[in-house]
mmCIF file of C-alpha atoms in Angstrom:
data_model
loop_
_atom_site.group_PDB
_atom_site.id
_atom_site.type_symbol
_atom_site.label_atom_id
_atom_site.label_comp_id
_atom_site.label_asym_id
_atom_site.label_seq_id
_atom_site.Cartn_x
_atom_site.Cartn_y
_atom_site.Cartn_z
ATOM 1 C CA PRO A 1 0.143 6.318 -6.400
ATOM 2 C CA LEU A 2 -2.323 5.910 -3.698
ATOM 3 C CA LEU A 3 -3.967 2.168 -3.689
ATOM 4 C CA PHE A 4 -7.791 2.665 -3.981
ATOM 5 C CA PRO A 5 -10.298 0.776 -3.753
ATOM 6 C CA ILE A 6 -8.210 -2.566 -4.294
ATOM 7 C CA VAL A 7 -5.082 -2.616 -3.592
ATOM 8 C CA GLY A 8 -2.631 -5.468 -4.861
ATOM 9 C CA ARG A 9 -4.571 -7.628 -8.844
ATOM 10 C CA LEU A 10 -8.044 -8.424 -9.189
ATOM 11 C CA ASN A 11 -8.161 -12.701 -10.502
ATOM 12 C CA GLY A 12 -8.769 -11.641 -14.143
ATOM 13 C CA ASP A 13 -8.142 -7.646 -13.057
ATOM 14 C CA VAL A 14 -12.247 -7.617 -11.831
ATOM 15 C CA LEU A 15 -14.181 -6.524 -9.632
ATOM 16 C CA HIS A 16 -17.301 -8.928 -9.248
ATOM 17 C CA ILE A 17 -20.023 -6.481 -7.362
ATOM 18 C CA ASP A 18 -23.962 -7.882 -6.932
ATOM 19 C CA GLY A 19 -23.844 -10.138 -10.036
ATOM 20 C CA ALA A 20 -22.145 -7.247 -12.032
ATOM 21 C CA ASP A 21 -17.919 -8.043 -13.416
ATOM 22 C CA TYR A 22 -16.186 -4.561 -13.815
ATOM 23 C CA PRO A 23 -12.303 -4.248 -15.335
ATOM 24 C CA MET A 24 -10.118 -3.113 -12.586
ATOM 25 C CA LYS A 25 -6.305 -2.557 -13.121
ATOM 26 C CA GLN A 26 -3.388 -4.026 -10.657
ATOM 27 C CA HIS A 27 -4.761 -1.007 -7.520
ATOM 28 C CA GLY A 28 -7.824 0.216 -8.591
ATOM 29 C CA PHE A 29 -7.515 3.793 -10.315
ATOM 30 C CA ALA A 30 -6.470 6.004 -7.746
ATOM 31 C CA ARG A 31 -3.407 6.045 -9.192
ATOM 32 C CA ARG A 32 -4.570 7.530 -12.473
ATOM 33 C CA SER A 33 -7.166 9.098 -11.668
ATOM 34 C CA LEU A 34 -6.484 13.008 -11.471
ATOM 35 C CA PHE A 35 -6.641 15.451 -7.556
ATOM 36 C CA THR A 36 -8.960 19.070 -7.387
ATOM 37 C CA LEU A 37 -6.498 21.309 -5.191
ATOM 38 C CA VAL A 38 -9.063 22.188 -2.717
ATOM 39 C CA GLU A 39 -6.907 23.506 0.069
ATOM 40 C CA GLN A 40 -3.732 24.784 0.453
ATOM 41 C CA SER A 41 -0.495 26.405 2.940
ATOM 42 C CA ALA A 42 2.659 26.929 2.882
ATOM 43 C CA THR A 43 2.661 23.343 4.982
ATOM 44 C CA HIS A 44 0.295 22.024 3.722
ATOM 45 C CA ALA A 45 -2.497 20.670 1.249
ATOM 46 C CA VAL A 46 -5.203 18.689 1.002
ATOM 47 C CA PHE A 47 -6.446 17.427 -1.973
ATOM 48 C CA LEU A 48 -9.443 16.054 -3.537
ATOM 49 C CA LEU A 49 -11.130 12.800 -5.646
ATOM 50 C CA GLN A 50 -14.614 12.360 -5.750
ATOM 51 C CA ASP A 51 -16.979 9.723 -7.836
ATOM 52 C CA SER A 52 -17.472 10.267 -11.506
ATOM 53 C CA ALA A 53 -18.999 8.986 -14.575
ATOM 54 C CA GLU A 54 -16.103 6.870 -15.846
ATOM 55 C CA THR A 55 -15.315 5.577 -11.926
ATOM 56 C CA ARG A 56 -18.669 4.198 -11.620
ATOM 57 C CA ALA A 57 -17.982 2.646 -14.915
ATOM 58 C CA VAL A 58 -15.847 0.414 -12.978
ATOM 59 C CA TYR A 59 -16.818 0.608 -9.290
ATOM 60 C CA PRO A 60 -20.397 2.211 -9.131
ATOM 61 C CA PHE A 61 -20.567 4.209 -5.994
ATOM 62 C CA ALA A 62 -20.829 7.273 -5.311
ATOM 63 C CA PHE A 63 -17.569 8.377 -2.754
ATOM 64 C CA ALA A 64 -14.439 11.144 -2.222
ATOM 65 C CA LEU A 65 -11.214 10.309 -1.283
ATOM 66 C CA ARG A 66 -9.392 12.561 0.360
ATOM 67 C CA VAL A 67 -5.939 13.113 1.095
ATOM 68 C CA THR A 68 -3.990 15.288 3.449
ATOM 69 C CA TYR A 69 -0.510 15.966 2.980
ATOM 70 C CA THR A 70 1.982 18.326 5.972
ATOM 71 C CA ILE A 71 4.844 19.028 6.515
ATOM 72 C CA THR A 72 6.147 19.644 10.053
ATOM 73 C CA ASP A 73 9.808 20.538 10.683
ATOM 74 C CA ALA A 74 11.455 17.284 8.849
ATOM 75 C CA THR A 75 8.304 15.322 9.378
ATOM 76 C CA LEU A 76 5.630 14.440 6.245
ATOM 77 C CA GLU A 77 2.003 13.170 7.505
ATOM 78 C CA ILE A 78 -0.521 11.811 4.686
ATOM 79 C CA ALA A 79 -3.610 11.590 5.829
ATOM 80 C CA VAL A 80 -6.086 10.180 4.450
ATOM 81 C CA ALA A 81 -9.815 9.597 4.771
ATOM 82 C CA ILE A 82 -12.779 7.897 3.489
ATOM 83 C CA GLU A 83 -16.293 8.854 2.493
ATOM 84 C CA ASN A 84 -18.608 6.741 1.333
ATOM 85 C CA ARG A 85 -20.699 8.958 -0.373
ATOM 86 C CA SER A 86 -23.482 6.241 -1.394
ATOM 87 C CA GLU A 87 -26.941 4.901 0.189
ATOM 88 C CA SER A 88 -25.257 1.293 0.455
ATOM 89 C CA PRO A 89 -22.053 -0.098 2.235
ATOM 90 C CA LEU A 90 -19.145 1.075 0.379
ATOM 91 C CA PRO A 91 -16.185 -1.438 0.435
ATOM 92 C CA ALA A 92 -12.883 -0.404 -0.458
ATOM 93 C CA SER A 93 -9.327 -0.917 0.366
ATOM 94 C CA PHE A 94 -6.552 1.847 0.836
ATOM 95 C CA GLY A 95 -2.429 1.340 0.034
ATOM 96 C CA PHE A 96 0.443 3.525 0.597
ATOM 97 C CA HIS A 97 3.115 2.788 -2.453
ATOM 98 C CA PRO A 98 5.845 4.947 -1.781
ATOM 99 C CA ALA A 99 9.890 4.346 -2.623
ATOM 100 C CA PHE A 100 12.435 5.768 -1.727
ATOM 101 C CA ALA A 101 16.023 6.243 -3.145
ATOM 102 C CA TRP A 102 17.823 2.726 -2.448
ATOM 103 C CA PRO A 103 20.837 3.960 -1.419
ATOM 104 C CA LEU A 104 20.036 6.857 0.167
ATOM 105 C CA PRO A 105 21.943 10.275 -0.522
ATOM 106 C CA TYR A 106 24.798 10.170 2.906
ATOM 107 C CA GLY A 107 27.705 8.150 -0.072
ATOM 108 C CA LEU A 108 26.804 4.700 2.404
ATOM 109 C CA PRO A 109 26.358 2.040 -0.472
ATOM 110 C CA ARG A 110 23.659 -0.086 -1.687
ATOM 111 C CA ALA A 111 24.688 -2.825 0.628
ATOM 112 C CA ASP A 112 24.736 -0.860 4.229
ATOM 113 C CA HIS A 113 20.727 -0.312 3.356
ATOM 114 C CA ARG A 114 18.810 -2.086 6.037
ATOM 115 C CA ILE A 115 14.687 -1.765 6.678
ATOM 116 C CA VAL A 116 14.452 -2.637 10.802
ATOM 117 C CA PHE A 117 11.242 -3.582 12.386
ATOM 118 C CA ALA A 118 9.934 -1.577 15.485
ATOM 119 C CA GLU A 119 7.785 -4.696 16.858
ATOM 120 C CA ASP A 120 9.562 -8.480 17.134
ATOM 121 C CA GLU A 121 7.886 -10.410 13.393
ATOM 122 C CA PRO A 122 7.798 -13.595 13.760
ATOM 123 C CA ASP A 123 4.895 -15.125 12.160
ATOM 124 C CA PRO A 124 5.704 -16.314 8.184
ATOM 125 C CA LEU A 125 4.859 -13.655 5.411
ATOM 126 C CA ARG A 126 2.097 -14.284 2.839
ATOM 127 C CA GLU A 127 3.716 -15.491 -0.548
ATOM 128 C CA LEU A 128 2.174 -14.602 -4.382
ATOM 129 C CA VAL A 129 1.996 -17.192 -7.302
ATOM 130 C CA GLY A 130 1.824 -14.288 -10.704
ATOM 131 C CA SER A 131 0.128 -11.928 -8.233
ATOM 132 C CA ALA A 132 -2.566 -14.176 -6.599
ATOM 133 C CA ILE A 133 -1.900 -14.814 -2.781
ATOM 134 C CA SER A 134 -1.124 -18.173 -2.401
ATOM 135 C CA SER A 135 -2.214 -20.312 0.447
ATOM 136 C CA GLY A 136 0.845 -21.075 1.568
ATOM 137 C CA ARG A 137 3.833 -18.815 3.443
ATOM 138 C CA ARG A 138 7.027 -18.630 3.404
ATOM 139 C CA PRO A 139 9.231 -18.181 5.453
ATOM 140 C CA SER A 140 10.501 -14.456 7.027
ATOM 141 C CA PRO A 141 13.914 -13.381 6.106
ATOM 142 C CA LEU A 142 14.303 -10.540 8.674
ATOM 143 C CA GLN A 143 17.913 -10.923 10.990
ATOM 144 C CA GLY A 144 15.436 -10.107 14.819
ATOM 145 C CA ARG A 145 13.818 -7.702 13.693
ATOM 146 C CA THR A 146 16.509 -6.567 10.436
ATOM 147 C CA LEU A 147 16.000 -6.739 6.992
ATOM 148 C CA ALA A 148 19.292 -6.834 5.079
ATOM 149 C CA LEU A 149 18.061 -5.399 1.999
ATOM 150 C CA ASP A 150 18.978 -7.368 -1.637
ATOM 151 C CA HIS A 151 17.839 -7.483 -4.730
ATOM 152 C CA ALA A 152 17.306 -11.676 -4.958
ATOM 153 C CA LEU A 153 14.213 -11.043 -1.167
ATOM 154 C CA PHE A 154 12.384 -9.854 -4.400
ATOM 155 C CA THR A 155 12.859 -12.397 -6.945
ATOM 156 C CA GLN A 156 9.646 -14.142 -6.704
ATOM 157 C CA ASP A 157 7.659 -10.237 -6.701
ATOM 158 C CA ALA A 158 6.925 -8.034 -2.479
ATOM 159 C CA LEU A 159 7.677 -9.636 0.960
ATOM 160 C CA ILE A 160 4.229 -9.320 2.788
ATOM 161 C CA TRP A 161 3.825 -9.370 6.218
ATOM 162 C CA ASP A 162 -0.129 -9.808 6.517
ATOM 163 C CA PRO A 163 -0.204 -9.109 9.816
ATOM 164 C CA VAL A 164 2.213 -6.492 10.371
ATOM 165 C CA HIS A 165 2.797 -6.056 14.176
ATOM 166 C CA SER A 166 5.156 -3.136 14.113
ATOM 167 C CA GLN A 167 3.339 0.594 13.352
ATOM 168 C CA SER A 168 7.227 1.517 12.108
ATOM 169 C CA VAL A 169 10.657 0.938 10.599
ATOM 170 C CA ARG A 170 13.226 2.706 10.528
ATOM 171 C CA TYR A 171 15.200 2.370 6.973
ATOM 172 C CA GLY A 172 18.778 3.391 5.785
ATOM 173 C CA ALA A 173 22.478 2.336 6.788
ATOM 174 C CA SER A 174 23.328 1.324 9.643
ATOM 175 C CA THR A 175 25.570 4.182 10.006
ATOM 176 C CA GLY A 176 24.335 8.072 9.169
ATOM 177 C CA PRO A 177 20.420 9.655 9.105
ATOM 178 C CA GLN A 178 17.601 7.382 9.023
ATOM 179 C CA LEU A 179 14.043 7.519 7.576
ATOM 180 C CA ARG A 180 11.350 6.575 9.900
ATOM 181 C CA VAL A 181 7.870 5.682 8.277
ATOM 182 C CA ASP A 182 5.262 5.246 10.782
ATOM 183 C CA PHE A 183 1.249 3.526 9.596
ATOM 184 C CA PRO A 184 -0.806 3.805 12.978
ATOM 185 C CA ASP A 185 -3.602 2.028 11.145
ATOM 186 C CA THR A 186 -2.280 0.076 8.445
ATOM 187 C CA PRO A 187 -3.107 -4.413 9.343
ATOM 188 C CA MET A 188 -0.872 -5.140 5.900
ATOM 189 C CA LEU A 189 3.082 -4.479 4.743
ATOM 190 C CA GLY A 190 4.651 -4.726 2.035
ATOM 191 C CA ILE A 191 7.674 -4.642 1.039
ATOM 192 C CA TRP A 192 9.522 -4.146 -2.865
ATOM 193 C CA THR A 193 11.895 -3.344 -5.364
ATOM 194 C CA LYS A 194 12.225 -3.649 -9.229
ATOM 195 C CA PRO A 195 15.439 -5.492 -10.486
ATOM 196 C CA GLY A 196 17.898 -3.938 -10.611
ATOM 197 C CA ALA A 197 15.810 -0.487 -9.768
ATOM 198 C CA ALA A 198 17.172 2.392 -7.629
ATOM 199 C CA PHE A 199 14.478 2.474 -5.253
ATOM 200 C CA VAL A 200 12.660 0.154 -2.549
ATOM 201 C CA CYS A 201 8.495 1.238 -1.618
ATOM 202 C CA ILE A 202 7.427 0.585 1.658
ATOM 203 C CA GLU A 203 3.755 0.148 1.755
ATOM 204 C CA PRO A 204 1.784 0.320 4.298
ATOM 205 C CA TRP A 205 -1.479 -1.449 3.268
ATOM 206 C CA HIS A 206 -4.987 -1.516 4.172
ATOM 207 C CA GLY A 207 -6.198 -4.971 1.605
ATOM 208 C CA ILE A 208 -4.435 -6.935 -0.133
ATOM 209 C CA ALA A 209 -4.454 -8.850 -2.967
ATOM 210 C CA ASP A 210 -7.155 -11.739 -4.715
ATOM 211 C CA PRO A 211 -6.189 -15.181 -3.172
ATOM 212 C CA GLU A 212 -5.899 -17.095 -5.602
ATOM 213 C CA GLY A 213 -8.526 -18.489 -7.590
ATOM 214 C CA PHE A 214 -10.987 -16.160 -5.832
ATOM 215 C CA THR A 215 -14.028 -15.260 -7.832
ATOM 216 C CA GLY A 216 -15.512 -13.882 -4.962
ATOM 217 C CA ASP A 217 -18.156 -10.602 -4.171
ATOM 218 C CA ILE A 218 -15.672 -7.495 -3.437
ATOM 219 C CA ARG A 219 -17.775 -7.310 0.038
ATOM 220 C CA GLU A 220 -16.217 -10.725 1.300
ATOM 221 C CA LYS A 221 -12.381 -10.258 -0.600
ATOM 222 C CA PRO A 222 -9.730 -10.177 2.333
ATOM 223 C CA GLY A 223 -9.095 -6.896 3.103
ATOM 224 C CA ILE A 224 -11.864 -5.336 2.390
ATOM 225 C CA VAL A 225 -13.791 -2.561 5.283
ATOM 226 C CA THR A 226 -17.260 -1.674 4.526
ATOM 227 C CA ILE A 227 -17.937 1.831 5.037
#
């Protein structure tokens, strides 16, 4: 899923814009939208989502969201560009939500899998109350730079680094093949799974859920970028 124009959940599932209220489900509408394929080759594809009467009913802005997927050898690069086609500044957030098999298909047990950060991450994590961001923080579960994966980590929903100092993590078992996930342009990172699910999500974000009790305009929402 691609998270746009918000990341996370809004208080009451309502977006406040210039004194008007609009219904908006968790993570926005791009994840449920049909993109148009506008360009392709053997190694890349470009998809486009533009505003429509349906999107303007919940997000009154003209925009173009362009997503380019490129494969080079064993690397997949996903590049996202948001274009403002409105006359006024465009407030938006964007996030990735890729899920990776847990365990990876190399015959090693789930309990041996971990995520290793490229840099030290000394800060405590954001804490969720329901789907809202609490004013409190939770202790980091990292041992050094390593997150040993366990479903007990996610009983309070996602782990949220805000800010995240690393621009890359490695995921896999302690031996065998690894996946490297680079995220050079996103200041936050969520790691999440459903209880009992056979995947783990590594989610670079430029945006975050509403703070607990937040009722302000979208332009005052933490993590919003003005384009």
